[in-house]
Coordinates of C-alpha atoms in Angstrom, one line a residue:
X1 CA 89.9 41.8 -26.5
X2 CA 87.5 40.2 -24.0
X3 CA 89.9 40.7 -21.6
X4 CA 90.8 44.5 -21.6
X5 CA 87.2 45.3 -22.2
X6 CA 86.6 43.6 -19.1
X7 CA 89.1 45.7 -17.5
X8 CA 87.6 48.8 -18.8
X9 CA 84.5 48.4 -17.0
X10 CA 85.5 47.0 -13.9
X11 CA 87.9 50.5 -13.7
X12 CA 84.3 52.5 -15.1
X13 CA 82.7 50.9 -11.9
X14 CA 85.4 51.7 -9.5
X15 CA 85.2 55.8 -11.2
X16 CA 81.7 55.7 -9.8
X17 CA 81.9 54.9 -6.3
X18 CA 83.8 56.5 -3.6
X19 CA 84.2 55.2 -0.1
X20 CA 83.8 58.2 2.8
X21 CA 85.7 58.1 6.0
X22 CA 82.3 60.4 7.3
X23 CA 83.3 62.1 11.1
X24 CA 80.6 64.7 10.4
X25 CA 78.4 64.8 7.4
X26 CA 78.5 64.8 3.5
X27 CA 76.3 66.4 1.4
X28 CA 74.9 65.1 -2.1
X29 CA 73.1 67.1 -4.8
X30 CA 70.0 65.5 -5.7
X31 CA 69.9 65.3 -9.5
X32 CA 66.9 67.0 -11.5
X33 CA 64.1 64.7 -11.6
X34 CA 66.0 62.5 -8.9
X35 CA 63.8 60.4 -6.3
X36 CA 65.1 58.5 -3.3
X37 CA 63.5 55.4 -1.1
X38 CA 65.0 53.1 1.8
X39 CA 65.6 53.5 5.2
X40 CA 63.0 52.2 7.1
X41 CA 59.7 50.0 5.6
X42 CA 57.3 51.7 7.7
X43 CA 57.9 55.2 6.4
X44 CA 57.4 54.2 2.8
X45 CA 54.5 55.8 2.1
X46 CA 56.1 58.9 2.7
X47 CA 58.2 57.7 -0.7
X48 CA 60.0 59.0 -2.3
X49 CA 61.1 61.5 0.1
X50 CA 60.2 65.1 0.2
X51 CA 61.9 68.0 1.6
X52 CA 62.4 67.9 5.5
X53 CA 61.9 64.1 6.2
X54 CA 64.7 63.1 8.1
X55 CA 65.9 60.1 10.4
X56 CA 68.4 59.2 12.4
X57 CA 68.5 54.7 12.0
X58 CA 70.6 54.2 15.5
X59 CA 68.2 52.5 17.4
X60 CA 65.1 53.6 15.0
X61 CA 64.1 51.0 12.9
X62 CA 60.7 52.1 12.7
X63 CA 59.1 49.3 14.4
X64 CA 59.5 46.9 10.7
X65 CA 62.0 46.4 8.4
X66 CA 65.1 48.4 7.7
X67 CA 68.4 48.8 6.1
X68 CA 71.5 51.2 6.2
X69 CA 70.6 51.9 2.2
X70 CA 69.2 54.7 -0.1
X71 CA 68.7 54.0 -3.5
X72 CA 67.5 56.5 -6.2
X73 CA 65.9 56.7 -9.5
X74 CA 69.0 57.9 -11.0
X75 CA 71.0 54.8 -10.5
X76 CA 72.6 56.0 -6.9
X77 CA 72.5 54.1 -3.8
X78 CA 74.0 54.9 -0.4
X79 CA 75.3 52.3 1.8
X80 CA 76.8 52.2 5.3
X81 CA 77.4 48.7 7.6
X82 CA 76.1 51.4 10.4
X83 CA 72.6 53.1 10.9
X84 CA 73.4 56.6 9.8
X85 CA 70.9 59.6 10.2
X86 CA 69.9 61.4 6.6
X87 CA 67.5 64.8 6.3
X88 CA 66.4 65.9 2.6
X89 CA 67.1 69.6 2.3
X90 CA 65.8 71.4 -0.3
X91 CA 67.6 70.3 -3.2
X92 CA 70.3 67.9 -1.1
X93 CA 70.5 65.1 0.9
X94 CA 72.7 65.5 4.0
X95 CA 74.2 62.3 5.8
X96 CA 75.6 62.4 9.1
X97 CA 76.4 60.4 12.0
X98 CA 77.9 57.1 10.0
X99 CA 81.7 56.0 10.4
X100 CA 82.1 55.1 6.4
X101 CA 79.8 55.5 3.8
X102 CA 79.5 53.6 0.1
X103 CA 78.3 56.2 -2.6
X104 CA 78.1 54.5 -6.1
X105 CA 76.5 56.1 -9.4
X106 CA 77.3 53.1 -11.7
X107 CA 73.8 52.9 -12.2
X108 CA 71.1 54.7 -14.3
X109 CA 67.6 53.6 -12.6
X110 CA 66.2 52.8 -9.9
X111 CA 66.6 49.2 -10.6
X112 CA 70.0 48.7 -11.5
X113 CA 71.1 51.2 -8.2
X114 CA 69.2 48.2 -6.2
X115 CA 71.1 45.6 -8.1
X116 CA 74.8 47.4 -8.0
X117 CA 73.6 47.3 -4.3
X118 CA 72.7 44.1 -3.7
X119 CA 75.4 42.1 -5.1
X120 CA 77.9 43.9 -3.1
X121 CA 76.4 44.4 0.3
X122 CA 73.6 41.9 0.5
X123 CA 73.9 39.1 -2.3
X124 CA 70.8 36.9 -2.6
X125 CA 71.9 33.5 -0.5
X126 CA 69.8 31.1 -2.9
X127 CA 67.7 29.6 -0.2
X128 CA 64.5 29.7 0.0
X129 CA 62.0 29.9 3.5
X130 CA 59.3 27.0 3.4
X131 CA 57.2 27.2 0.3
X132 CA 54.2 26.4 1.7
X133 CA 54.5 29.8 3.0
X134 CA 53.5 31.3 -0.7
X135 CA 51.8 28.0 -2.0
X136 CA 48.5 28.5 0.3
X137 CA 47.0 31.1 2.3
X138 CA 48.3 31.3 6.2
X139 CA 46.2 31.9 9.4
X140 CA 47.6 33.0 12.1
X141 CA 45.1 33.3 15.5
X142 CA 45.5 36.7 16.9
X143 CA 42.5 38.6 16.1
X144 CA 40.3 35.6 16.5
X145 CA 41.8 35.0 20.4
X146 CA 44.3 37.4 20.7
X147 CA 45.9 36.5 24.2
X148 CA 43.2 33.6 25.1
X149 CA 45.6 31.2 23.2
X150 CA 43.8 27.7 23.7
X151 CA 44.0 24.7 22.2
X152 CA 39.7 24.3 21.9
X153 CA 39.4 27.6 20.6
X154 CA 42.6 26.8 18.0
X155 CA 41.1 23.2 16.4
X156 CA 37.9 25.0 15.7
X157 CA 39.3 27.9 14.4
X158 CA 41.2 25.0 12.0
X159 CA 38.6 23.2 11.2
X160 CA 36.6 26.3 10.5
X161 CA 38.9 27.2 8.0
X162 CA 38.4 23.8 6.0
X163 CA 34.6 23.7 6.4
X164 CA 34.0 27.3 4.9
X165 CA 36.3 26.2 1.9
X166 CA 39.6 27.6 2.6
X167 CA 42.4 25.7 1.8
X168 CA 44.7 24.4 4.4
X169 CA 48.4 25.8 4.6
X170 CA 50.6 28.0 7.8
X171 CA 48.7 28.3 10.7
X172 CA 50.1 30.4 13.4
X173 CA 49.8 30.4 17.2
X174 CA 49.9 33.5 18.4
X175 CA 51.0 35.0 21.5
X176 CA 50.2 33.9 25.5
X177 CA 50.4 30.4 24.6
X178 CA 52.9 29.9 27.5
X179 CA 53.3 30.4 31.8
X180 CA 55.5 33.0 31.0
X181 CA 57.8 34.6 28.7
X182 CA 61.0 32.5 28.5
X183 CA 59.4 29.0 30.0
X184 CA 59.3 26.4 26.3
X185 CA 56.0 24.6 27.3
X186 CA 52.6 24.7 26.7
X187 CA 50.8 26.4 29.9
X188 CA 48.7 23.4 30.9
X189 CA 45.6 25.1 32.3
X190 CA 45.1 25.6 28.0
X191 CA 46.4 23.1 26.3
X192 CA 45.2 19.6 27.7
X193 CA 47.2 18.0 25.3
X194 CA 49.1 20.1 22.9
X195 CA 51.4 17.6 20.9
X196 CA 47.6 16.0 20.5
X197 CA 46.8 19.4 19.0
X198 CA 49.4 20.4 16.7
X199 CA 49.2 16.4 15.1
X200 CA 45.4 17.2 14.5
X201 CA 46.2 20.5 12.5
X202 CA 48.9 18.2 10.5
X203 CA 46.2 16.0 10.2
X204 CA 44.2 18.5 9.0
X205 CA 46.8 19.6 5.7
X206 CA 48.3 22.4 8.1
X207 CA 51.9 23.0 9.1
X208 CA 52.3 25.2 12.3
X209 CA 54.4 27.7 13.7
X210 CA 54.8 29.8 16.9
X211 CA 54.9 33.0 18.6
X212 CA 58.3 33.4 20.3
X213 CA 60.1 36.8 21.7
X214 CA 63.6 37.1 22.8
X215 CA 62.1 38.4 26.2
X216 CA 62.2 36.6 29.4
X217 CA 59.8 37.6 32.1
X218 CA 61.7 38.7 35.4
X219 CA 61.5 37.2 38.7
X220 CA 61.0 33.4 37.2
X221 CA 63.2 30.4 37.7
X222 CA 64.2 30.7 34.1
X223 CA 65.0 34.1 34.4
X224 CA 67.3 33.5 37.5
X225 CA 69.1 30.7 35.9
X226 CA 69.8 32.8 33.0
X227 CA 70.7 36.2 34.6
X228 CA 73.4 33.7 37.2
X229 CA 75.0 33.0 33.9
X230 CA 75.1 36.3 32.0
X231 CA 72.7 35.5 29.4
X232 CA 70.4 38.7 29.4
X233 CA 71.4 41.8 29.0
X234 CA 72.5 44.1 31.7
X235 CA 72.8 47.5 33.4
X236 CA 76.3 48.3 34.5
X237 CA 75.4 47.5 37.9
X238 CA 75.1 43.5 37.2
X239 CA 71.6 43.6 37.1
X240 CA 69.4 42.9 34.5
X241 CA 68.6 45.7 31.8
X242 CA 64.4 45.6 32.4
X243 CA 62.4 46.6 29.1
X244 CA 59.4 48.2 28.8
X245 CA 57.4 46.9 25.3
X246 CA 53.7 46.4 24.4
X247 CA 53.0 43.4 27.2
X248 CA 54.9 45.2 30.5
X249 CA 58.2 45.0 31.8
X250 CA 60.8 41.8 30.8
X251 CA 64.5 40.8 30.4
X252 CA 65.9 40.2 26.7
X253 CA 68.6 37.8 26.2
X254 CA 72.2 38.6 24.6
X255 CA 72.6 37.2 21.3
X256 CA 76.1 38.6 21.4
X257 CA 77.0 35.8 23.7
X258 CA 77.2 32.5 21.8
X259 CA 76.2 30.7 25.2
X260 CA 72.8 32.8 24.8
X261 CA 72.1 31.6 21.2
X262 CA 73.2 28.2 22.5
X263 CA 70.6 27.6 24.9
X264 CA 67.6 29.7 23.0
X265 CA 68.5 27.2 19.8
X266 CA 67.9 24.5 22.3
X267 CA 64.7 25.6 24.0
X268 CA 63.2 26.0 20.5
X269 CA 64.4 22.4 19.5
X270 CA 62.9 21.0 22.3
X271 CA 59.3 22.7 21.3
X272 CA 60.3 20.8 18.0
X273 CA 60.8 18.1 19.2
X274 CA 58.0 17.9 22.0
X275 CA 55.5 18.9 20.4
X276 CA 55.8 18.4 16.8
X277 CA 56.0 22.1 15.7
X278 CA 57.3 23.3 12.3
X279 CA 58.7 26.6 13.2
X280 CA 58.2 30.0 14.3
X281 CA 56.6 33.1 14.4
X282 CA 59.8 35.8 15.4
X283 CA 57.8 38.5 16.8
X284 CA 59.7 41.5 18.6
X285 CA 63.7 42.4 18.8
X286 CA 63.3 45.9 17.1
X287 CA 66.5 47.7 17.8
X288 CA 64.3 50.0 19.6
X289 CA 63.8 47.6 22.7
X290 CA 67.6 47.3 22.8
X291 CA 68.9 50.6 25.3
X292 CA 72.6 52.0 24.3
X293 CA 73.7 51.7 27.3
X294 CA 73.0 48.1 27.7
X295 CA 76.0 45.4 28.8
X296 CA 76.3 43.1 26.6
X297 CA 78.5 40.3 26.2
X298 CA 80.1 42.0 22.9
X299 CA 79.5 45.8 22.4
X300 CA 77.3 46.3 19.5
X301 CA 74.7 48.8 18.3
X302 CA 70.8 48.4 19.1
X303 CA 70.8 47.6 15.5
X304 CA 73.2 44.7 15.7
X305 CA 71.3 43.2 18.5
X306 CA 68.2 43.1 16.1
X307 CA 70.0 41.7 13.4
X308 CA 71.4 38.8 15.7
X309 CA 67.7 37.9 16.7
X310 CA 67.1 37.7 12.9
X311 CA 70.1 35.3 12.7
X312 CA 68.1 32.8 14.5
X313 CA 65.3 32.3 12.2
X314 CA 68.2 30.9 9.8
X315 CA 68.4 27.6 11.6
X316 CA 64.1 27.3 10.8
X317 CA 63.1 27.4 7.1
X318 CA 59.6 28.2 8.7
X319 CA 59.9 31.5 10.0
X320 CA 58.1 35.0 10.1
X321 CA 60.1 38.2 11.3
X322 CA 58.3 41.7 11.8
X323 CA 61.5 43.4 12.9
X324 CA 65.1 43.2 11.4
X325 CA 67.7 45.1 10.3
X326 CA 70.4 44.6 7.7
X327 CA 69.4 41.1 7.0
X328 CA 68.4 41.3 3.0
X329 CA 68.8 38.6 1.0
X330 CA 68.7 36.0 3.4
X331 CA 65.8 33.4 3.6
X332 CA 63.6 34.6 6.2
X333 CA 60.0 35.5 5.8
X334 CA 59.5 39.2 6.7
X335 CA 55.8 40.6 7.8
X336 CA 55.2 44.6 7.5
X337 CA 54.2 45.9 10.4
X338 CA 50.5 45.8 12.3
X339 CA 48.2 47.8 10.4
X340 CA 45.7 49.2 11.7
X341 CA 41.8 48.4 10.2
X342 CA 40.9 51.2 8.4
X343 CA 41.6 52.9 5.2
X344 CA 44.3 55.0 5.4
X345 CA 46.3 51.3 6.7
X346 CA 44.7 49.3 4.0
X347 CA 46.4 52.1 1.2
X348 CA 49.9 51.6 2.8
X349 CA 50.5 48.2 1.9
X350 CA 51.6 48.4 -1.4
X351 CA 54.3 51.1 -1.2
X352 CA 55.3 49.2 2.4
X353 CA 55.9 45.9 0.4
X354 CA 57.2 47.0 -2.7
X355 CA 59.9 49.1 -0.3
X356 CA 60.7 46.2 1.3
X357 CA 61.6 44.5 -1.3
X358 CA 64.3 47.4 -2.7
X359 CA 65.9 47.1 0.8
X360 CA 66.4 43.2 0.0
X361 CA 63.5 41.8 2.0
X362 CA 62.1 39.9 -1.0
X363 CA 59.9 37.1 0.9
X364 CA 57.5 39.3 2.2
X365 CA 53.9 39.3 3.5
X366 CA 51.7 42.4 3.7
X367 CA 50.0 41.7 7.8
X368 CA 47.1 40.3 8.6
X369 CA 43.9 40.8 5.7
X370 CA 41.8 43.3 7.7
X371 CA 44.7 44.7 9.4
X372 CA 46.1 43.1 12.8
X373 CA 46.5 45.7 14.8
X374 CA 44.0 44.2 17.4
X375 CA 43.8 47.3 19.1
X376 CA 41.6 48.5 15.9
X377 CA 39.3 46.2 16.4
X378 CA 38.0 46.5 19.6
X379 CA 35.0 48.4 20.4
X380 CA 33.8 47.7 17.3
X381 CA 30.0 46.7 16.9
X382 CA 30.3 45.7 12.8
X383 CA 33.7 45.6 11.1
X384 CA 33.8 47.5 7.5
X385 CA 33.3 44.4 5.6
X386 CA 34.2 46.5 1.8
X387 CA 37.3 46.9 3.6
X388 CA 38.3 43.1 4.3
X389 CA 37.3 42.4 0.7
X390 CA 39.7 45.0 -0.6
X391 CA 42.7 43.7 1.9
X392 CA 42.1 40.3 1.0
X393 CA 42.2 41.3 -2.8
X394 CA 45.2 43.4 -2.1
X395 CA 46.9 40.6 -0.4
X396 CA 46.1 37.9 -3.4
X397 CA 48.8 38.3 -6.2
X398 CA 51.4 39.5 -3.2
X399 CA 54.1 36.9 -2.2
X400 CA 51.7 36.1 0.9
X401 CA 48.7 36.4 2.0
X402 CA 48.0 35.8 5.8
X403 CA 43.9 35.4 7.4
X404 CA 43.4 36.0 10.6
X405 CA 40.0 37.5 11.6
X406 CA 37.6 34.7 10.2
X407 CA 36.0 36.2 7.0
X408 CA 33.2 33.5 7.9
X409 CA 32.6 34.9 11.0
X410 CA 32.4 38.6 10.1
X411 CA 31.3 38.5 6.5
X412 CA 27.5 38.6 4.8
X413 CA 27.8 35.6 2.2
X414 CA 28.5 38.0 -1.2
X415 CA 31.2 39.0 0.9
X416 CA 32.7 35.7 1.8
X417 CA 31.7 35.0 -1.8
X418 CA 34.5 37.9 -2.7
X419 CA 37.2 37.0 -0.5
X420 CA 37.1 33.4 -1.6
X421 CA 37.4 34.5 -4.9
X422 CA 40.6 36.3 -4.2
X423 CA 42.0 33.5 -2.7
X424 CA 40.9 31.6 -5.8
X425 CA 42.2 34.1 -8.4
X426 CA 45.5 33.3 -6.0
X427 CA 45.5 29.8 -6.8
X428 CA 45.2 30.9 -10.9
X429 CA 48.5 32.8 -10.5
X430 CA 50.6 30.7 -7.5
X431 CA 52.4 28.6 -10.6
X432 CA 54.0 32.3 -11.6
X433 CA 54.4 33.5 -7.8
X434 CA 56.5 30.3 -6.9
X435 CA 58.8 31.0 -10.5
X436 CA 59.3 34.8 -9.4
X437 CA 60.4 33.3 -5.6
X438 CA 62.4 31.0 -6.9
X439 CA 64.0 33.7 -9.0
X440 CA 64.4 36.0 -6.5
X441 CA 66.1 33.4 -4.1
X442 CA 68.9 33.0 -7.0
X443 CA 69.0 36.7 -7.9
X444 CA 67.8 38.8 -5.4
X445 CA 65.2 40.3 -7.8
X446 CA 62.1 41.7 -6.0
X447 CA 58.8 39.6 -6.1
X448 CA 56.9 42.3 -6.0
X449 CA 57.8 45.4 -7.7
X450 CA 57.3 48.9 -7.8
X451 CA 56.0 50.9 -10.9
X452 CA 58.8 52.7 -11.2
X453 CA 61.3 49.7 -10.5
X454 CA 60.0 48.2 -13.5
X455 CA 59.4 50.9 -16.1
X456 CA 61.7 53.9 -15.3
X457 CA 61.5 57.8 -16.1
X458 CA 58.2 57.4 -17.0
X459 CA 56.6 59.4 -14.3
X460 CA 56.0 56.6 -12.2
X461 CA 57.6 56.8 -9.0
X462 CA 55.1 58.3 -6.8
X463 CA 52.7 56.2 -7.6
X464 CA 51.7 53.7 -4.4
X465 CA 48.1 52.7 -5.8
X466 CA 49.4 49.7 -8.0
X467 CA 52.4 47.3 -8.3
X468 CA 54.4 45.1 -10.8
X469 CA 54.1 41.1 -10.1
X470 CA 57.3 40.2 -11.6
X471 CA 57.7 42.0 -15.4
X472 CA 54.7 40.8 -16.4
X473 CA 51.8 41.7 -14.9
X474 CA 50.3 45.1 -13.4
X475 CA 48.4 44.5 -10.1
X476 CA 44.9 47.6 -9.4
X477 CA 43.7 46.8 -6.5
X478 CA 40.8 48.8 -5.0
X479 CA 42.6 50.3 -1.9
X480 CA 39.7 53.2 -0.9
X481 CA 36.2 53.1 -0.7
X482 CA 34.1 53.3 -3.8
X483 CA 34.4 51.3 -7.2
X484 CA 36.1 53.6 -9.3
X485 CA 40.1 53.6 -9.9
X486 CA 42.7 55.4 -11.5
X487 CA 45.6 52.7 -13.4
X488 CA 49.1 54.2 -15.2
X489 CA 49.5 51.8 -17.3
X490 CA 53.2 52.3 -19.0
X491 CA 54.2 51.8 -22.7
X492 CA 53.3 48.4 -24.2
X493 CA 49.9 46.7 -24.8
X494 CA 48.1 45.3 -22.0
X495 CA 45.7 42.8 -21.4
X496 CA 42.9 43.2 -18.6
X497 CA 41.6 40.2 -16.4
X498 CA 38.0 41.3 -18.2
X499 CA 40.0 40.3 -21.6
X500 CA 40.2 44.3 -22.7
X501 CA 43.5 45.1 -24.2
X502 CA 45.3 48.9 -23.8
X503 CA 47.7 50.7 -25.6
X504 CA 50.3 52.1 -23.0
X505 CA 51.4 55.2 -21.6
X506 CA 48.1 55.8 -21.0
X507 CA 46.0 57.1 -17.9
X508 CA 42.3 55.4 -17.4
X509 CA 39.5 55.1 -15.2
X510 CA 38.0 51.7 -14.6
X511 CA 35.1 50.6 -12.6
X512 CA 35.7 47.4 -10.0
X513 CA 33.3 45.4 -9.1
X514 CA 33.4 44.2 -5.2
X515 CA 35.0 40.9 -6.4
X516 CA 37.2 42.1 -8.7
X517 CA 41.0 42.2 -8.6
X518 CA 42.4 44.0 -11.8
X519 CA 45.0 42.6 -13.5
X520 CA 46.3 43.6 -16.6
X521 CA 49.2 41.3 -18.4
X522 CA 51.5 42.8 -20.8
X523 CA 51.5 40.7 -24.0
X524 CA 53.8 43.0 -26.1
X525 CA 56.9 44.3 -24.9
X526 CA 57.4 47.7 -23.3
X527 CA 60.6 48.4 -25.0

């Protein structure tokens, strides 16, 4: 009986999902009531998607995260091993431009059309990245030096971080640390002594990582050797493809060629080896920097080549990624992109993350507390100091949360007062953060989880102002100016961080302190 009941359903699944041979487009009807998200992390807060957004994912990953997959709150997903362009029209959504598609409706919510997905296409590889990564705070040195990299400037940014009461964890050295993109050595005119250094920071409770790129600057001996062997990529010519990104004009190497990820394996080993580093910061290889009509050792999309750079970070269980495409469930850290320092940046991180994680990108970290996009910061007399409260309150009860402008240094005392607290109320939860990563490691189950995700058809899908830690608790932070907030809280009974309990479905207004976080636990089922 077990048996042919077993049978029945595996034939039920195979009724709801059809394979397309797609040469031009297909067409679905979007469902009453039905919402879509996926696609690309940095559009999320356009989720889910209205009427005339479009995109075409061939060479387009939006600068962060993304994945050939659309996922709906009627149990549907969409899933190609190619990017694919899609457009929401009127009541349809029209795919185009993908050799084969996956279309499966064996699901009935949002959740189970993520999970239907993930165990076929991207199954959850039960690894985890360092834990240290989620265990304590990280610091990473970019808006503090941005390119003056240097190992005084580094130690007292450290031992800042301990003196002001911060606990030690990741601390990352940013970019410009090197002669030149592509040399593996500390530049010496900055770094008297930088295996001295990074043994001081250990010293100190921290582990450290690195910037790296997969960019070599052109016109160096490095750059020779490796464009006499075929390493970089190249125009049809012979010559070497040059690519314009945010620091000028530089060759990028050819992961396709196993003699490419051969020697870039090495060069980071050395730096391992040399100078005592844990691991690494993978900044850049957006599909975008990879040109179509690039020769590369094996023909591939833009989109391959981005995935192979993420491929790399596998050998390093402390990694960070802010680019990447197709790589869910696999154990590397993945940052959402730059944001800028203002408001409107501060209110994207929670439909950014939680988006991340339906496209399998579970160990994620929500940028810089502030924002890092440096360019945000300059010109600036007095930085909005509600502002890096709310970030760094926003950031608490997320899988990570990553310092880099020095609350210390920028912060009246009732506000470093705040920001220490969120790091504190951190600390309170971090025993139920590490059981949900672990978790998610084995079952691919987002960390952090959208409202709808969790409670479905209860009118929660557009809402980007709060998040699910896990099933059990619902995170408010204060994500706009003020001290008034709006919460859903769903069906059940909840329990607030001020000890208030609520009857769910219900719609309140709550005033937040500036060092609150609101949290409210459910402590009776919602079912």
């Amino acid at each position: 009986m077990m048996k042919s009941s077993r049978i029945v359903l595996f034939l039920s699944l195979l009724l709801c999902t059809s394979t397309v041979q797609l040469y031009a487009q297909t067409t679905l009807t979007i469902k009453e009531g039905e919402k879509w998200f996926g696609g690309a992390v940095n559009d999320a807060h356009l989720m889910p998607f209205k009427e005339g957004y479009s995109l075409n994912l061939y060479g387009d990953t939006r600068t962060n995260q993304a994945a050939p997959l659309l996922v709906s709150t009627k149990g549907r997903f969409v899933w190609s091993e190619e990017p694919f362009t899609f457009t929401f029209e009127k009541s349809r959504l029209v795919i185009s431009n993908a050799k084969a598609l996956t279309i499966d409706s064996a699901g009935t919510n949002l959740r189970e059309a993520f999970q239907n997905a993930a165990t076929r296409f991207f199954p959850s590889q039960n690894k985890l990245p360092d834990t240290l990564l989620f265990s304590q705070p990280q610091y990473n040195t970019w808006i503090e030096l941005t390119y003056n990299q240097n190992q005084k400037d580094i130690l007292s940014y450290a031992h800042a971080i301990i003196d002001n009461g911060f606990p030690p964890g990741v601390l990352m050295i940013d970019d410009n640390w090197a002669d030149y993109y592509g040399r593996f050595d500390f530049r010496t005119d900055r770094f008297a002594n930088a295996t001295a250094m990074i043994d001081t920071l250990h010293h100190l409770g921290f582990k450290v990582m690195l910037w790296i790129s997969p960019f070599v600057s052109p016109d160096t001996e490095v750059f020779r050797t490796l464009l006499a062997k075929k390493l970089l990529l190249l125009e049809n010519e012979g010559k070497a493809s040059i690519i314009p990104w945010w620091n000028g004009y530089s060759a990028v190497l050819d992961f396709t060629n196993p003699e490419a990820k051969t020697w870039f394996h090495e060069r980071l080993d050395h730096m391992v080896k040399q100078y005592h580093l844990d691991g690494f910061k993978f900044d850049a290889g957006d599909a975008e920097f990879y040109a179509a009509n690039s020769v590369s050792f094996k023909k591939v999309s833009p989109n391959e080549h981005s995935r192979l750079w993420g491929e790399i970070g596998l050998s390093y269980p402390l990694n960070e990624y802010r680019a990447m495409w197709k790589m869910g469930g696999e154990p590397l850290v993945q940052r959402l992109r730059d944001k800028k320092h203002n408001w409107e940046d501060l209110q994207k991180l929670i439909p950014h993350l939680t988006t991340a994680g339906l496209l399998g990108y579970q160990f994620a970290c929500p940028d810089m507390i502030g924002g890092g996009e440096y360019g945000s910061f300059i010109g600036r007399d007095k930085l909005d100091e509600q502002l890096l409260v709310r970030s760094a309150q926003c950031s608490a009860l997320m899988p990570m949360m990553q310092f880099s402008v020095a609350p210390w240094r920028v912060l009246s005392k009732q506000n470093l007062a705040a920001v220490k607290k969120a790091v504190e109320t951190r600390a309170k939860y971090t025993p139920y953060i590490m059981k949900l990563v672990k978790l998610s490691a084995t079952t691919g189950e987002p960390v952090v989880r959208s409202m709808e995700y969790e409670f479905p058809d209860q009118g929660l899908a557009a809402i980007q102002g709060q998040f699910m830690l896990g099933s059990k608790y619902l995170v408010a932070p204060m994500v706009a100016t003020g001290n008034v907030k709006v919460v859903y809280l769903p069906k059940g009974t909840w329990q607030s961080d001020l000890g208030k309990k609520v009857k769910g479905p219900v719609k309140i207004e709550i005033e937040v302190a500036a060092d609150r976080l609101p949290v409210y636990e459910l402590i009776e089922d919602k079912l």
